[in-house]
Short mmCIF file of C-alpha atoms (C1' of nucleotides) in Angstrom, two decimals:
data_model
loop_
_atom_site.label_atom_id
_atom_site.label_comp_id
_atom_site.label_asym_id
_atom_site.label_seq_id
_atom_site.Cartn_x
_atom_site.Cartn_y
_atom_site.Cartn_z
CA MET A 1307 22.80 -48.60 19.94
CA LYS A 1308 24.28 -49.36 23.22
CA ILE A 1309 26.91 -52.02 23.65
CA ALA A 1310 28.24 -53.00 27.22
CA THR A 1311 30.93 -55.32 28.51
CA TRP A 1312 30.81 -56.59 31.97
CA ASN A 1313 32.81 -59.36 33.99
CA VAL A 1314 30.08 -60.63 36.31
CA ASN A 1315 32.40 -62.97 38.34
CA SER A 1316 29.86 -65.86 38.19
CA VAL A 1317 26.51 -65.40 36.64
CA LYS A 1318 25.05 -68.26 38.98
CA ALA A 1319 26.29 -66.81 42.29
CA ARG A 1320 24.77 -63.40 41.75
CA LEU A 1321 22.04 -64.02 39.26
CA PRO A 1322 19.59 -61.34 41.00
CA THR A 1323 22.22 -58.72 40.78
CA VAL A 1324 22.97 -59.52 37.23
CA LEU A 1325 19.28 -59.37 36.18
CA GLU A 1326 18.91 -56.06 38.10
CA VAL A 1327 21.86 -54.41 36.52
CA LEU A 1328 20.97 -55.71 32.98
CA LYS A 1329 17.54 -54.09 33.40
CA ASP A 1330 19.15 -50.79 34.61
CA ILE A 1331 21.45 -50.56 31.82
CA ASP A 1332 19.08 -51.60 29.17
CA CYS A 1333 21.56 -52.11 26.29
CA ASP A 1334 21.17 -53.64 22.85
CA VAL A 1335 24.21 -55.86 23.26
CA ILE A 1336 26.10 -57.06 26.49
CA CYS A 1337 29.23 -59.13 26.63
CA LEU A 1338 29.58 -61.00 29.80
CA GLN A 1339 32.83 -62.64 31.15
CA GLU A 1340 33.66 -64.99 33.84
CA ILE A 1341 30.29 -66.59 33.78
CA LYS A 1342 31.88 -69.49 35.45
CA CYS A 1343 29.42 -72.06 34.38
CA GLU A 1344 29.09 -74.67 31.54
CA THR A 1345 27.29 -73.64 28.44
CA ASP A 1346 24.21 -75.81 29.26
CA ALA A 1347 24.11 -74.32 32.79
CA PHE A 1348 23.64 -70.63 31.57
CA PRO A 1349 20.55 -69.09 32.97
CA TYR A 1350 19.01 -68.66 29.45
CA MET A 1351 15.35 -68.37 30.73
CA GLU A 1352 15.99 -65.55 33.02
CA ILE A 1353 17.96 -63.56 30.62
CA GLU A 1354 15.67 -64.43 27.52
CA GLU A 1355 12.87 -62.97 29.52
CA LEU A 1356 14.59 -59.56 29.50
CA GLY A 1357 14.42 -59.66 25.76
CA TYR A 1358 17.90 -61.03 24.95
CA ASN A 1359 19.09 -63.68 22.65
CA CYS A 1360 22.07 -65.64 24.11
CA ALA A 1361 25.15 -66.95 22.71
CA VAL A 1362 27.22 -68.81 25.27
CA HIS A 1363 30.68 -70.27 25.40
CA GLY A 1364 31.25 -71.74 28.97
CA GLN A 1365 33.28 -74.21 30.76
CA LYS A 1366 33.09 -75.71 34.41
CA SER A 1367 34.17 -73.52 37.24
CA TYR A 1368 36.31 -70.84 35.44
CA ASN A 1369 36.24 -68.39 32.62
CA GLY A 1370 33.35 -68.47 30.28
CA VAL A 1371 31.82 -65.75 28.06
CA ALA A 1372 28.54 -64.85 26.69
CA LEU A 1373 26.88 -62.59 24.21
CA LEU A 1374 23.37 -61.17 24.89
CA SER A 1375 21.52 -59.20 21.98
CA LYS A 1376 18.23 -57.79 21.63
CA HIS A 1377 18.75 -58.19 17.96
CA PRO A 1378 19.13 -61.61 16.20
CA LEU A 1379 22.64 -63.11 16.35
CA GLU A 1380 24.26 -64.70 13.29
CA ASP A 1381 27.72 -66.36 12.39
CA VAL A 1382 28.45 -67.27 16.09
CA GLU A 1383 32.00 -68.28 16.54
CA LYS A 1384 33.32 -69.81 19.79
CA GLY A 1385 37.07 -69.64 20.73
CA LEU A 1386 39.79 -67.30 19.58
CA PRO A 1387 41.56 -68.82 16.41
CA GLY A 1388 45.22 -69.47 16.45
CA ASP A 1389 45.69 -72.31 18.95
CA ASP A 1390 43.52 -75.40 18.75
CA SER A 1391 45.03 -76.73 22.08
CA ASP A 1392 43.60 -73.78 23.97
CA GLU A 1393 40.61 -75.24 25.96
CA GLN A 1394 39.86 -72.00 28.12
CA ALA A 1395 36.61 -70.47 27.09
CA ARG A 1396 37.62 -66.78 26.71
CA TYR A 1397 36.16 -65.61 23.31
CA ILE A 1398 32.93 -65.61 21.53
CA GLU A 1399 31.84 -63.45 18.38
CA ALA A 1400 28.72 -63.05 16.56
CA LEU A 1401 27.11 -60.69 13.94
CA VAL A 1402 24.44 -58.63 15.58
CA LEU A 1403 21.79 -58.07 13.00
CA ALA A 1404 20.71 -54.59 13.99
CA ASP A 1405 19.34 -52.01 11.24
CA ARG A 1406 23.13 -51.53 10.81
CA PRO A 1407 24.87 -54.67 11.62
CA VAL A 1408 27.59 -54.84 13.98
CA ARG A 1409 30.17 -57.75 14.62
CA VAL A 1410 31.07 -58.15 18.32
CA GLY A 1411 33.58 -60.17 19.87
CA ALA A 1412 33.31 -60.54 23.56
CA LEU A 1413 36.72 -61.69 25.32
CA TYR A 1414 38.24 -62.32 28.58
CA LEU A 1415 41.75 -61.90 28.30
CA PRO A 1416 44.18 -63.77 30.66
CA ASN A 1417 45.32 -62.05 33.88
CA GLY A 1418 48.90 -63.20 33.41
CA ASN A 1419 50.07 -63.16 36.97
CA PRO A 1420 52.63 -64.15 38.20
CA ALA A 1421 54.93 -62.43 35.79
CA PRO A 1422 57.20 -63.57 34.50
CA GLY A 1423 56.11 -67.24 34.12
CA ASP A 1424 53.87 -69.70 32.20
CA LYS A 1425 50.78 -67.53 32.86
CA TYR A 1426 52.26 -64.43 31.59
CA ASP A 1427 53.56 -66.21 28.45
CA TYR A 1428 49.99 -67.45 27.91
CA LYS A 1429 48.58 -63.95 28.29
CA LEU A 1430 51.18 -62.45 25.71
CA SER A 1431 50.44 -65.29 23.51
CA TRP A 1432 46.64 -64.76 23.58
CA MET A 1433 47.09 -61.08 23.00
CA ASN A 1434 49.05 -61.87 19.80
CA ARG A 1435 46.35 -64.21 18.48
CA LEU A 1436 43.68 -61.53 19.41
CA THR A 1437 45.74 -59.12 17.38
CA ALA A 1438 46.08 -61.50 14.27
CA HIS A 1439 42.32 -62.17 14.46
CA ALA A 1440 41.57 -58.35 14.72
CA LYS A 1441 43.80 -57.78 11.74
CA SER A 1442 41.89 -60.28 9.50
CA LEU A 1443 38.53 -58.74 10.75
CA LEU A 1444 39.58 -55.37 9.79
CA THR A 1445 39.86 -56.58 6.21
CA LEU A 1446 36.04 -56.84 6.13
CA GLU A 1447 35.80 -53.14 6.57
CA GLU A 1448 32.65 -53.26 8.72
CA SER A 1449 31.60 -51.98 12.08
CA PHE A 1450 32.93 -54.27 14.64
CA VAL A 1451 33.68 -54.13 18.42
CA LEU A 1452 36.05 -56.16 20.45
CA ALA A 1453 34.72 -55.79 24.02
CA GLY A 1454 35.75 -57.37 27.29
CA ASP A 1455 37.96 -57.71 30.34
CA TYR A 1456 41.30 -57.00 28.81
CA ASN A 1457 43.28 -57.19 32.11
CA VAL A 1458 45.14 -54.35 30.77
CA ILE A 1459 45.70 -50.97 32.58
CA PRO A 1460 46.43 -48.82 29.58
CA ARG A 1461 48.02 -45.79 31.16
CA ASP A 1462 49.49 -44.99 34.63
CA GLU A 1463 46.43 -42.79 35.36
CA ASP A 1464 44.06 -45.60 34.80
CA CYS A 1465 44.95 -46.95 38.27
CA TRP A 1466 44.87 -45.55 41.77
CA ASP A 1467 48.53 -45.84 42.31
CA ILE A 1468 50.88 -46.89 39.58
CA ALA A 1469 53.62 -47.60 42.12
CA VAL A 1470 51.40 -50.51 43.38
CA TRP A 1471 50.64 -51.80 39.92
CA ARG A 1472 53.83 -51.15 37.87
CA ASP A 1473 55.41 -54.58 38.13
CA ASP A 1474 51.95 -56.46 37.69
CA ALA A 1475 50.99 -58.36 34.63
CA LEU A 1476 48.16 -55.81 34.00
CA ALA A 1477 50.61 -52.85 33.62
CA LEU A 1478 53.90 -54.26 32.59
CA PRO A 1479 55.60 -52.75 29.41
CA LYS A 1480 55.18 -55.88 27.41
CA THR A 1481 51.50 -55.96 28.20
CA ARG A 1482 51.00 -52.48 27.17
CA ASP A 1483 53.09 -53.01 24.00
CA ALA A 1484 50.64 -55.88 23.12
CA PHE A 1485 47.63 -53.70 23.74
CA HIS A 1486 49.11 -51.00 21.62
CA GLU A 1487 49.77 -53.27 18.82
CA LEU A 1488 46.03 -54.37 18.82
CA LYS A 1489 44.95 -50.72 18.90
CA TRP A 1490 47.55 -49.41 16.36
CA LEU A 1491 46.10 -51.74 13.68
CA GLY A 1492 43.42 -49.09 13.62
CA MET A 1493 41.05 -49.76 16.60
CA THR A 1494 39.76 -47.07 18.75
CA GLU A 1495 39.58 -47.50 22.44
CA ALA A 1496 36.05 -46.14 23.27
CA PHE A 1497 36.65 -44.61 26.74
CA GLU A 1498 39.92 -42.99 25.78
CA ALA A 1499 38.20 -41.43 22.64
CA ALA A 1500 34.93 -40.21 24.10
CA ASP A 1501 36.05 -39.34 27.59
CA GLY A 1502 39.67 -40.03 28.36
CA ARG A 1503 39.62 -38.77 32.12
CA ALA A 1504 42.12 -40.02 34.53
CA HIS A 1505 41.23 -42.15 37.39
CA GLN A 1506 37.90 -43.74 36.02
CA TYR A 1507 38.00 -47.34 37.16
CA SER A 1508 36.03 -50.60 35.99
CA PHE A 1509 37.42 -52.78 38.75
CA TRP A 1510 37.73 -52.58 42.56
CA ASP A 1511 39.28 -55.60 44.53
CA TYR A 1512 37.03 -57.16 47.07
CA GLN A 1513 40.02 -57.01 49.44
CA ALA A 1514 41.32 -54.33 51.72
CA GLY A 1515 38.30 -52.12 51.34
CA ALA A 1516 39.45 -51.09 47.78
CA TRP A 1517 35.94 -49.95 46.80
CA GLN A 1518 35.46 -47.64 50.01
CA LYS A 1519 38.99 -46.24 49.41
CA GLY A 1520 38.69 -45.66 45.72
CA HIS A 1521 41.44 -48.10 44.91
CA GLY A 1522 40.35 -49.11 41.36
CA ILE A 1523 41.79 -49.96 38.06
CA ARG A 1524 40.45 -49.49 34.57
CA ILE A 1525 40.90 -52.91 32.63
CA ASP A 1526 37.32 -53.32 30.88
CA HIS A 1527 37.58 -51.90 27.38
CA LEU A 1528 35.79 -51.63 24.01
CA LEU A 1529 37.90 -51.37 20.88
CA LEU A 1530 36.09 -50.22 17.85
CA SER A 1531 36.79 -50.61 14.07
CA PRO A 1532 37.06 -47.51 12.19
CA GLN A 1533 33.68 -47.93 10.86
CA ALA A 1534 32.30 -48.33 14.38
CA ALA A 1535 34.36 -45.41 15.84
CA ASP A 1536 32.79 -43.01 13.35
CA ARG A 1537 29.59 -43.72 15.05
CA LEU A 1538 30.76 -43.50 18.78
CA THR A 1539 28.69 -40.95 20.59
CA GLY A 1540 29.69 -41.71 24.15
CA VAL A 1541 30.93 -43.87 26.89
CA GLU A 1542 29.72 -44.61 30.47
CA ILE A 1543 31.15 -46.54 33.16
CA TYR A 1544 28.22 -47.79 35.30
CA LYS A 1545 29.93 -47.34 38.54
CA LYS A 1546 26.60 -47.76 40.58
CA ALA A 1547 26.97 -51.64 40.04
CA ARG A 1548 29.80 -51.77 42.45
CA GLY A 1549 27.67 -50.55 45.36
CA LEU A 1550 24.95 -52.94 45.00
CA GLU A 1551 24.36 -56.07 47.41
CA LYS A 1552 26.68 -58.90 46.40
CA PRO A 1553 28.27 -57.03 43.53
CA SER A 1554 30.82 -58.29 40.90
CA ASP A 1555 34.23 -56.76 41.40
CA HIS A 1556 33.87 -55.25 37.94
CA VAL A 1557 31.15 -52.86 36.73
CA PRO A 1558 29.69 -52.52 33.03
CA VAL A 1559 31.42 -50.21 30.58
CA ILE A 1560 28.88 -48.87 27.88
CA ALA A 1561 29.74 -47.50 24.51
CA GLU A 1562 26.85 -45.78 22.51
CA LEU A 1563 27.05 -45.82 18.62
CA ALA A 1564 24.76 -43.81 16.39
CA ASP A 1565 21.93 -45.98 14.88
"C1'" DA B 1291 55.33 -56.68 57.03
"C1'" DT B 1292 51.35 -58.88 56.09
"C1'" DG B 1293 46.71 -59.71 54.92
"C1'" DG B 1294 42.57 -58.15 54.04
"C1'" DC B 1295 37.58 -60.92 49.74
"C1'" DA B 1296 34.88 -64.07 47.00
"C1'" DA B 1297 33.77 -68.00 44.14
"C1'" DC B 1298 34.84 -72.65 42.76
"C1'" DC B 1299 35.28 -77.66 43.68
"C1'" DA B 1300 35.53 -80.69 46.95
"C1'" DA B 1301 35.30 -81.39 51.56
"C1'" DT B 1302 36.62 -78.95 56.80
"C1'" DG B 1303 41.56 -76.74 52.76
"C1'" DG B 1304 43.47 -75.56 47.88
"C1'" DT B 1305 43.16 -72.87 43.71
"C1'" DT B 1306 42.17 -68.91 41.02
"C1'" DG B 1307 41.57 -64.01 40.29
"C1'" DA B 1308 43.72 -58.90 39.83
#
DNA sequence: ATGGCAACCAATGGTTGA
């Protein structure tokens, strides 16, 4: 089965592009981030027409995540546990009832800039909550995937020029440490495991001709539990999406698991 | 040395993103 993550940067502002890409990549499960609409305003009809069940956790204007699945969804959970006062819609999880069920968490991890500051503190505390949640999910010993826009550049070679990004919230040592803590629970980063090449990007800024110049960063990731990692057969970064009319600044990253 | 783009809400500019 194929599982994708994609930050769409507003599902309403570019619905035709979104539908075209969803048709092209033809995945079993798709995690969307930055839908930028309230739950009720999600374009359910158009996406259901492509054969997807939709679980949506939205909010007005910003953030917002959704899980699309060609298989039935069960146990839908909205919001990341660990802080009842957190009102930002950045996490949704469900059990995907394929022949071999997979639990999938779709996440939009905070950007954290400027760092240091309140936003960076929020990013680090959100990452700690994600790690705590992953730790509890790992005790279930099932196939599960945490997929999303992590806003983390894992290695120097995952960006076009580390000198530009070294002091950014996406690449700071504390950010990478927190990401490693999550991985070291026993999670496998799909691209790193199945491909691992340097300079393969999932985001190119709209500004300064970043796409044309190849100035990208790799910040969209799928982390797999051991049971899911055993089934990993490949990863694709669907770079074509960045060259379409009215593109998102991110492209889908797709992991394939053996059925 | 700086800004450079896009989306949002609101409103002819400010905020956010990465």
